[in-house]
Tab-separated table of C-alpha atoms in Angstrom:
chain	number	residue	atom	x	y	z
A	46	UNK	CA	79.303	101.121	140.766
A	47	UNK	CA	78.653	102.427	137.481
A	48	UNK	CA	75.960	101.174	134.846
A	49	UNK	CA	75.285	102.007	131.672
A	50	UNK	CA	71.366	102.320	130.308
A	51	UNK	CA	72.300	103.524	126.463
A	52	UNK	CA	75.099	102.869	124.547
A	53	UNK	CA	75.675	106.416	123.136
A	54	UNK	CA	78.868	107.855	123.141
A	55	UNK	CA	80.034	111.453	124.286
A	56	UNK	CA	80.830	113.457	120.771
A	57	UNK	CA	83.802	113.987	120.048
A	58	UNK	CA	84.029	116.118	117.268
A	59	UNK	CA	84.403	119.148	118.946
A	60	UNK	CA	86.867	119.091	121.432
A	61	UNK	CA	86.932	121.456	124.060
A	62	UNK	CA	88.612	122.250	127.819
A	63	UNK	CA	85.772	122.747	129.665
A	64	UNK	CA	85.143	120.975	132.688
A	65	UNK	CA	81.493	119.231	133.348
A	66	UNK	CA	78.367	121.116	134.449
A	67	UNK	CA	77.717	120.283	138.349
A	68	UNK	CA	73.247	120.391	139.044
A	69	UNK	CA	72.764	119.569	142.690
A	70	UNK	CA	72.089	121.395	145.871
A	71	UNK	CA	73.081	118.577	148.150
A	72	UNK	CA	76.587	120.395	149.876
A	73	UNK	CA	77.812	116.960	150.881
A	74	UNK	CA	77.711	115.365	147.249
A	75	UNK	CA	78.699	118.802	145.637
A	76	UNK	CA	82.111	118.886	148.041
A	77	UNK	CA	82.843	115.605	146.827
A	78	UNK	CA	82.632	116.252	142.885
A	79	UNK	CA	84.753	119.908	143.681
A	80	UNK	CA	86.740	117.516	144.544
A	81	UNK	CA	87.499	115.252	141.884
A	82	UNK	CA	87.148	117.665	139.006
A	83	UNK	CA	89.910	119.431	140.849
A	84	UNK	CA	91.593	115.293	140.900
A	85	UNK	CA	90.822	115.674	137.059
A	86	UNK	CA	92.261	119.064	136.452
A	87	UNK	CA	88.786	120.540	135.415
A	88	UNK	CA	87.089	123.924	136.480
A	89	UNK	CA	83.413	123.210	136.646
A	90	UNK	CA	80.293	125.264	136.506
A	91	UNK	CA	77.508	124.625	139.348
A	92	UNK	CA	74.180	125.258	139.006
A	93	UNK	CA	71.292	124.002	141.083
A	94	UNK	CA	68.989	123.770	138.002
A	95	UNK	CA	68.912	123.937	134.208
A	96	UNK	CA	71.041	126.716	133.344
A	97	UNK	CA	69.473	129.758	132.684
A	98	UNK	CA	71.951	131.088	129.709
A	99	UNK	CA	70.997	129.887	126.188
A	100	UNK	CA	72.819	126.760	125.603
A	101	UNK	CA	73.948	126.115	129.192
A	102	UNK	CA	72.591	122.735	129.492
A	103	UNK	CA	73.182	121.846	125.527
A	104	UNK	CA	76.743	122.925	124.903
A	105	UNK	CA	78.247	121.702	128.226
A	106	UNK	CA	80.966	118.536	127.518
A	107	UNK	CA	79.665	116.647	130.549
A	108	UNK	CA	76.485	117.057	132.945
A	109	UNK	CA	76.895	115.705	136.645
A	110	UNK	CA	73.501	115.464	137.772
A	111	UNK	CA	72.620	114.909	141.591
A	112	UNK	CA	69.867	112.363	143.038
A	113	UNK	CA	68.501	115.783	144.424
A	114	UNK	CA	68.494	117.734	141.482
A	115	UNK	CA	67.118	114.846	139.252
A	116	UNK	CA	63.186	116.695	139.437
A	117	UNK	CA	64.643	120.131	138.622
A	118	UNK	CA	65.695	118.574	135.106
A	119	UNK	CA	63.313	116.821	133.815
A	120	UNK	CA	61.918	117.630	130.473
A	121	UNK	CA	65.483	119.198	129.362
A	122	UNK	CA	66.834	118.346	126.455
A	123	UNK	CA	67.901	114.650	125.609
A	124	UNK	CA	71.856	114.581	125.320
A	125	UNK	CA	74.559	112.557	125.700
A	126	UNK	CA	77.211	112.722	128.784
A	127	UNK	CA	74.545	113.293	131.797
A	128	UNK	CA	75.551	111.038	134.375
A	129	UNK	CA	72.867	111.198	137.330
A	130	UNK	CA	75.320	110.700	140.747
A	131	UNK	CA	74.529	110.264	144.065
A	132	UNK	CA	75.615	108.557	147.399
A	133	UNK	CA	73.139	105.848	148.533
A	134	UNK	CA	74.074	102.333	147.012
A	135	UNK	CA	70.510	101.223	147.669
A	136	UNK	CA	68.071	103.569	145.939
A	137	UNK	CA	65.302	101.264	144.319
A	138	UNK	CA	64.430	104.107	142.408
A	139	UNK	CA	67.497	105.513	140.862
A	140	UNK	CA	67.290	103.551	137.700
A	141	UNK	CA	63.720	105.020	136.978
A	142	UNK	CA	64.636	108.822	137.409
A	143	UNK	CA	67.685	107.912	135.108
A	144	UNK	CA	65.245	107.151	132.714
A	145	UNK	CA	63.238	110.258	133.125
A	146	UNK	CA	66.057	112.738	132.092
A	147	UNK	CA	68.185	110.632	129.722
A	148	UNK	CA	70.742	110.163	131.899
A	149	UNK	CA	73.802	108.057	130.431
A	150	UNK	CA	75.240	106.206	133.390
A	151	UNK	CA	74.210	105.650	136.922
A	152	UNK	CA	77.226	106.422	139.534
A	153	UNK	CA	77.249	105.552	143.014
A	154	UNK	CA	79.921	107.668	145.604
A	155	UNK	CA	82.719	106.405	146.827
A	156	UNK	CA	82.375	102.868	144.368
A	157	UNK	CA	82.716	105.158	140.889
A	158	UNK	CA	84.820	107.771	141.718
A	159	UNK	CA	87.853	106.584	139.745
A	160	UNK	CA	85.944	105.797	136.958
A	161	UNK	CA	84.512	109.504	137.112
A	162	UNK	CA	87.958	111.172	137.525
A	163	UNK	CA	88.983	109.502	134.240
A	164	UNK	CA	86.325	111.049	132.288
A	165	UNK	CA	86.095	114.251	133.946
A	166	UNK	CA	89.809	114.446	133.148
A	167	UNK	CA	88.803	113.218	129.507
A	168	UNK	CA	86.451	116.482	129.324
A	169	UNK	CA	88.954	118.839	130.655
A	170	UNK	CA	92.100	117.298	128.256
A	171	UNK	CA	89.597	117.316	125.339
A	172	UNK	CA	89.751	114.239	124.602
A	173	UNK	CA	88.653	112.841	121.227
A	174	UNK	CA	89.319	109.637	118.984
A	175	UNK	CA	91.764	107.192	120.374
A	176	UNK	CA	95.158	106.864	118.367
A	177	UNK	CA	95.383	103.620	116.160
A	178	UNK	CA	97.834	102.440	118.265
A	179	UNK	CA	100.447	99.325	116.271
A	180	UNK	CA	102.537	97.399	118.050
A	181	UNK	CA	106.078	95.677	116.515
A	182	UNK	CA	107.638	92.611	117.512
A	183	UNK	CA	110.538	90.510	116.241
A	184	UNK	CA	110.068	86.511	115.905
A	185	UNK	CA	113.449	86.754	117.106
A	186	UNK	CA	116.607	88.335	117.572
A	187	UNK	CA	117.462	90.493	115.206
A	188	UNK	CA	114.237	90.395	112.961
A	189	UNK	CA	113.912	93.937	112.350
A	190	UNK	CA	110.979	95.244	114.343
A	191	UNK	CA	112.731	98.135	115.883
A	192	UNK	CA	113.857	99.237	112.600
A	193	UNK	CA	110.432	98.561	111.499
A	194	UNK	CA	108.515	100.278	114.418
A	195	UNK	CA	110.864	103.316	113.835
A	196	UNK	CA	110.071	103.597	110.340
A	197	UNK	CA	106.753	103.675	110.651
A	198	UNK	CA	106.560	106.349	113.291
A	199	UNK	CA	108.806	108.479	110.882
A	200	UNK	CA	106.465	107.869	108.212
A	201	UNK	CA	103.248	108.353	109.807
A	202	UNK	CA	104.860	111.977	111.291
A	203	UNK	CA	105.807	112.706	107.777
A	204	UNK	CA	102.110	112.636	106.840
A	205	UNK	CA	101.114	114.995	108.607
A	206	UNK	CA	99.840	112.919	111.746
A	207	UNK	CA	100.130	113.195	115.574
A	208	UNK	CA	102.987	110.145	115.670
A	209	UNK	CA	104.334	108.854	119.252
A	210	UNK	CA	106.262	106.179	119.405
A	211	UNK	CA	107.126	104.515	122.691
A	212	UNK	CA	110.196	102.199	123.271
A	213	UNK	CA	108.728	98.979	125.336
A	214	UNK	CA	111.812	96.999	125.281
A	215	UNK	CA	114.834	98.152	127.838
A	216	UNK	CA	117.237	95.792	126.602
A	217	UNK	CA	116.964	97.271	123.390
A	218	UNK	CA	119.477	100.178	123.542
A	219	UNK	CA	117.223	103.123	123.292
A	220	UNK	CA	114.992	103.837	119.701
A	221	UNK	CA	116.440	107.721	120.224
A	222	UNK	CA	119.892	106.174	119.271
A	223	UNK	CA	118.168	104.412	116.239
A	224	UNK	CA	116.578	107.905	115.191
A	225	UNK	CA	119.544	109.869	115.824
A	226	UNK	CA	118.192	111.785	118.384
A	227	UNK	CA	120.027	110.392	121.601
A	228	UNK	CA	120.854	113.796	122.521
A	229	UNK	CA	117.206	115.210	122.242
A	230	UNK	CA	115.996	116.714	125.577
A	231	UNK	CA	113.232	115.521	127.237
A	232	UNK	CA	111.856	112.561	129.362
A	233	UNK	CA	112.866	109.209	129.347
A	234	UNK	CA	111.331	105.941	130.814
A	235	UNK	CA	112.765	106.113	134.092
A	236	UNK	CA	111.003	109.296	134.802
A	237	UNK	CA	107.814	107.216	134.260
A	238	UNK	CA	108.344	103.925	136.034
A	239	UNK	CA	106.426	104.634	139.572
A	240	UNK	CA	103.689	106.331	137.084
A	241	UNK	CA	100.446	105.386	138.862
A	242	UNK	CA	96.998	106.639	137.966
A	243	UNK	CA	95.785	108.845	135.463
A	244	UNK	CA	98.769	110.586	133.045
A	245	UNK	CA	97.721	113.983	131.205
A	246	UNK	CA	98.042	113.374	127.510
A	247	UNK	CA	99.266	116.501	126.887
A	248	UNK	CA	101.666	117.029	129.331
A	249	UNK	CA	102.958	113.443	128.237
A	250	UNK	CA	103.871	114.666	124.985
A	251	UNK	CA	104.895	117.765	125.594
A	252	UNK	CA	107.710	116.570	127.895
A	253	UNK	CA	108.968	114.248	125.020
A	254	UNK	CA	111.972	114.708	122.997
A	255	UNK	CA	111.162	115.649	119.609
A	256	UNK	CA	112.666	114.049	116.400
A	257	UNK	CA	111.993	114.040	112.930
A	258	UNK	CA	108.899	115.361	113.588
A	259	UNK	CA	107.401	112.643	116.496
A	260	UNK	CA	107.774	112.382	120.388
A	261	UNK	CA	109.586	109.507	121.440
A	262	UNK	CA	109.254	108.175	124.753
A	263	UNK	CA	112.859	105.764	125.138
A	264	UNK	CA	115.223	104.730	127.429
A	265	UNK	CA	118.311	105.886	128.677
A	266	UNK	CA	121.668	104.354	128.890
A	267	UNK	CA	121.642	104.262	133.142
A	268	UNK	CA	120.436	101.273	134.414
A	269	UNK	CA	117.748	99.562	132.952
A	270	UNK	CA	114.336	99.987	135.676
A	271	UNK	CA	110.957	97.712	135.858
A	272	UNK	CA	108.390	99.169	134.329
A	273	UNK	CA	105.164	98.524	136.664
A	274	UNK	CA	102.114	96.964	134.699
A	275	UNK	CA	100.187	100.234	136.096
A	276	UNK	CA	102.788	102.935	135.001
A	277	UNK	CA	102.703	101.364	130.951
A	278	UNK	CA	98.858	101.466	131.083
A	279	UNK	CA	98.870	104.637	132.153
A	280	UNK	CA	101.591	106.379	129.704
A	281	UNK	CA	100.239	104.384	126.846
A	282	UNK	CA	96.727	105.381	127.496
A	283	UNK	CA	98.040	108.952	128.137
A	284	UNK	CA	100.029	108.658	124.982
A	285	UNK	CA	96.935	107.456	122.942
A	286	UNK	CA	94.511	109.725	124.082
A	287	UNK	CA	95.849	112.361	121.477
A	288	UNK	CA	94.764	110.843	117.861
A	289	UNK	CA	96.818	110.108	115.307
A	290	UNK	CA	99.368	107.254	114.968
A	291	UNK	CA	100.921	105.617	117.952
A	292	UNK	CA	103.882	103.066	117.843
A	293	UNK	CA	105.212	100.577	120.307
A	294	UNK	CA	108.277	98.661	119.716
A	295	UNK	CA	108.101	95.453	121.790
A	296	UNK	CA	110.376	92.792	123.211
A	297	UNK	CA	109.495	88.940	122.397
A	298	UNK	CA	109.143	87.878	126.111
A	299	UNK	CA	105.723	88.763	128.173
A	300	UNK	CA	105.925	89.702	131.427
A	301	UNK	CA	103.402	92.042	133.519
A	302	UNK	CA	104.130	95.274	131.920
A	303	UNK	CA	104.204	94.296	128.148
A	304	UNK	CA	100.757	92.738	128.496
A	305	UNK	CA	99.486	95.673	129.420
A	306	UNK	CA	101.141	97.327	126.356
A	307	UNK	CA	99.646	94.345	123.882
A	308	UNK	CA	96.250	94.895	126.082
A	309	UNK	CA	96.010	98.741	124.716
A	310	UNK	CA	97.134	97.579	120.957
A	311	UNK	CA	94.964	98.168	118.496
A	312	UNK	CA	96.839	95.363	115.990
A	313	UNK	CA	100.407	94.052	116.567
A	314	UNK	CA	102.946	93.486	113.724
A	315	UNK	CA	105.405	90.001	114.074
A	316	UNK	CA	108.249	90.711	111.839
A	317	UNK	CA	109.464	87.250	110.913
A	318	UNK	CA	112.854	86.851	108.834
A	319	UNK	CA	112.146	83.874	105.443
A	320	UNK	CA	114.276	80.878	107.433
A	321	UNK	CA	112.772	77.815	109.250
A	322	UNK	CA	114.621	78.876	112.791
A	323	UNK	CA	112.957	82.685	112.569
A	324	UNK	CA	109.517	80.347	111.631
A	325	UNK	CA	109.989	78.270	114.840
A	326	UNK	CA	110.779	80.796	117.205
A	327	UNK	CA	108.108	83.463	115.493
A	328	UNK	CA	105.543	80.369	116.358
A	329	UNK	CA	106.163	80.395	119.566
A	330	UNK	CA	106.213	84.592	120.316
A	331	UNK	CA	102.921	84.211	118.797
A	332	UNK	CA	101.576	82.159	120.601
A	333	UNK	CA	102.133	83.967	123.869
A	334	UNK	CA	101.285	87.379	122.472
A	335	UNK	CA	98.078	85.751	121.224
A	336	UNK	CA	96.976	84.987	124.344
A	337	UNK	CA	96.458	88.898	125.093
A	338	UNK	CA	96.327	90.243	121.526
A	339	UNK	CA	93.524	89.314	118.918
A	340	UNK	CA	94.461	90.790	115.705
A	341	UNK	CA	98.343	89.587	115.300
A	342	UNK	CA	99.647	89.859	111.430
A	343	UNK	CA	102.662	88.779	109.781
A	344	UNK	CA	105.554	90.963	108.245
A	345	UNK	CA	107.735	88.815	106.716
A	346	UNK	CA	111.488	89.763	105.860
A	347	UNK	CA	113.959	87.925	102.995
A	348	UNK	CA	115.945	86.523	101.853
A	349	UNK	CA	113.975	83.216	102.078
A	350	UNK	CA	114.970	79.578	102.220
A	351	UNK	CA	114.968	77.663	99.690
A	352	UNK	CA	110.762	76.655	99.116
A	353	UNK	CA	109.955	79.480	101.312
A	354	UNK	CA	108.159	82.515	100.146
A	355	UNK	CA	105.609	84.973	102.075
A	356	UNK	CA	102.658	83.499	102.164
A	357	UNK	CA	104.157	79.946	103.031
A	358	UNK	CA	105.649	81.644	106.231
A	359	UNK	CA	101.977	83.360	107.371
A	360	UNK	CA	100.512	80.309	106.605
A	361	UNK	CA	102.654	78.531	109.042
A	362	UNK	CA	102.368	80.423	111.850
A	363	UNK	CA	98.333	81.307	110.892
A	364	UNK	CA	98.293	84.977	110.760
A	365	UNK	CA	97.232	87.374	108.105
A	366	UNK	CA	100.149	88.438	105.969
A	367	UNK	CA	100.529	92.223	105.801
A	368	UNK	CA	103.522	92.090	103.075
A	369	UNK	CA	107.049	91.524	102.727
A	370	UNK	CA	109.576	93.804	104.182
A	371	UNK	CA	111.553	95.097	101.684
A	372	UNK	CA	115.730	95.762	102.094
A	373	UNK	CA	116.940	99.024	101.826
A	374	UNK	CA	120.061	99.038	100.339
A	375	UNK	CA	122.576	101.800	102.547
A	376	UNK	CA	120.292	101.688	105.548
A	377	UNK	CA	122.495	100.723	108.004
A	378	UNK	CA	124.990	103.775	106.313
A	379	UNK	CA	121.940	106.296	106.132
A	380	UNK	CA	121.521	105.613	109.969
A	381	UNK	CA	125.265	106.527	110.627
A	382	UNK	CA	125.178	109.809	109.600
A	383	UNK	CA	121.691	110.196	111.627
A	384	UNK	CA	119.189	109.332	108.740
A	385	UNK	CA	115.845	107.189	110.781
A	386	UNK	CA	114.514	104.279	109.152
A	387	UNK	CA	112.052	105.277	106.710
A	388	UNK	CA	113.692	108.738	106.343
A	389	UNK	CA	113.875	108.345	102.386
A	390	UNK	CA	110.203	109.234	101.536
A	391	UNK	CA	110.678	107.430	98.100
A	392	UNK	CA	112.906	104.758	99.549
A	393	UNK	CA	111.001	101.300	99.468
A	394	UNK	CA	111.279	101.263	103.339
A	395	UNK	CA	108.839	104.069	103.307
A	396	UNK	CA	106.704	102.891	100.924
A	397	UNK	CA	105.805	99.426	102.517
A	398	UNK	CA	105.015	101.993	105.739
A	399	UNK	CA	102.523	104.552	103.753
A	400	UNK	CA	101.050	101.821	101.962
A	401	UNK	CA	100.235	100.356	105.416
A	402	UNK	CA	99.167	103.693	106.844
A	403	UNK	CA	97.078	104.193	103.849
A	404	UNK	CA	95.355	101.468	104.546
A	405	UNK	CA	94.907	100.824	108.376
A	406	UNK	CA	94.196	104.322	109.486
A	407	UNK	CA	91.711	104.377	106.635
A	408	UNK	CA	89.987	101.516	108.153
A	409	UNK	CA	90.559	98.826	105.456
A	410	UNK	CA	92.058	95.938	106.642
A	411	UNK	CA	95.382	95.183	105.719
A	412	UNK	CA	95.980	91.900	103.504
């Protein structure tokens, strides 16, 4: 089990590969955290005591103190990220020496050990602020959310930012083809379907293909595969786990895996074309992705119906209207000859994408 007694945060300002800093002299308990820092990737430094060297104890990303060693730090300086571990589930007193030294969580061998190799792992990556992470999803076929999703990736890359942007839909024909980058090496979704566990972040993106200045994790054009509910959670954590700007295109049905994908969404975009058929069937995609995803906003597209606008669309289906999605006259030319979505910086495309950028990863909401 693992409890928390203070809801302070590791920092994450400075980012570091370290691994954690082991106090115990109990050989049993120490063999089993060897053994899932080496699980995590992470070197770690063992000590059966405070450290002696200046700013052993202060500067390390993550303290693993044992039940045994819990006496040998008291009166050290109050941190964050000390975790007091040990084996027996029934220690009546465990809580109370947790207090003593400021310890952060309370971990009990086997029950937390998954839970421990995710944040060792978090320590030794360097992990730091989560990526806002967007989702896009047409009210229905042909809505423009894949266009949309790509454009915003582009745009958020062009700023500067860490951009992924991850393909969730298999019967969409690949978003490499829509960037012009079908050719691109690197990994593609198959090579991530039995993913199980924890993903490094960093090896994630590295094995990516690159284009115009994102990774793109995509599809290729074999036979589509099932993407398990536990291999998306763990490449979209993986892929979030860097900063920046992550984008998922989505399909409109929910099965298994894309409700993990809305689970890890941070806000989801509905991209809803100005007729009464795209407003019925936009009703009813948000309905189900509502059920897993909180903050759901409207993009709406023209031309409109007749009486329609906007704001009459959000206001029928009940969501917060981002904006309208403006056309881009010679998109559909531009992306022939291998120009992305977006890939005008002064085209209006782009600008309805750093305007929403501007304001989301600010943290203003949008309206």
């Amino acid at each position: 089990m693992a409890g928390s007694i203070t809801p302070d945060r590791l920092p994450t300002a400075e980012r570091r590969r370290d691994g954690p800093l082991i106090v115990t002299e109990d050989a049993v308990l120490l063999d089993d955290l060897l053994r899932l820092c080496a699980a995590a990737g992470a070197e770690p430094e063992v000590h059966h005591g405070v450290p002696e060297h200046k700013g052993g104890w202060e500067s390390a990303p993550l303290i693993l103190v044992g039940d045994d060693a819990a006496a040998r730090v008291r009166g050290s300086t109050r941190r964050p990220g000390v975790y007091l571990v040990g084996r027996d589930q029934d220690d009546p007193d465990v809580w109370q020496r947790a207090v003593e030294i400021g310890a952060e969580y309370v971990l009990r061998l086997p029950d937390a050990e998954s839970w421990l190799v995710e944040r060792i792992a978090d320590v030794a990556e360097g992990a730091g602020d989560q990526a806002l992470t967007v989702g896009v999803i047409g009210g229905r076929g042909g809505a423009g959310a894949s266009t949309l999703a790509c454009a915003l990736a582009v745009t958020a890359a062009r700023s500067g930012r860490r951009t992924v942007l991850i393909d969730g839909d298999p019967l969409g024909g690949g978003l490499d083809v829509l960037l012009g980058g079908e050719h691109a090496q690197g990994r593609r979704w198959p090579d991530f379907a039995r993913s199980k566990g924890r993903v490094a972040g960093s090896a994630l993106e590295e094995s990516l293909p690159e284009v115009h200045g994102l990774r793109v994790l995509s599809w290729d054009r074999t036979d589509a595969v099932v993407i398990a509910p536990e291999s998306m959670r763990a490449v979209l954590a993986a892929a979030r786990r860097g900063g920046g700007a992550v984008v998922v295109d989505l399909p409109r049905r929910v099965d298994e895996g894309v409700a993990e994908a809305l689970a890890q969404l941070d806000l989801g975009l509905l991209v809803v074309p100005g007729e009464l058929r795209a407003v019925a069937a936009s009703a009813r995609v948000a309905s189900m992705v509502g059920m897993v995803l909180q903050d759901l906003r409207a993009v709406v597209r023209g031309p409109f119906a007749p009486g329609l606008d906007e704001e009459w669309v959000a206001r029928a289906l009940e969501l917060p209207l981002v904006g309208e999605l403006p056309s881009e006259e010679g998109l559909l030319a531009a992306q022939s000859g291998g120009a992305p979505p977006g890939g005008r910086a002064k085209g209006p495309l782009a600008g309805f994408c750093t305007a929403f950028w501007a304001q989301a990863l600010s943290g203003r909401g949008v309206s």
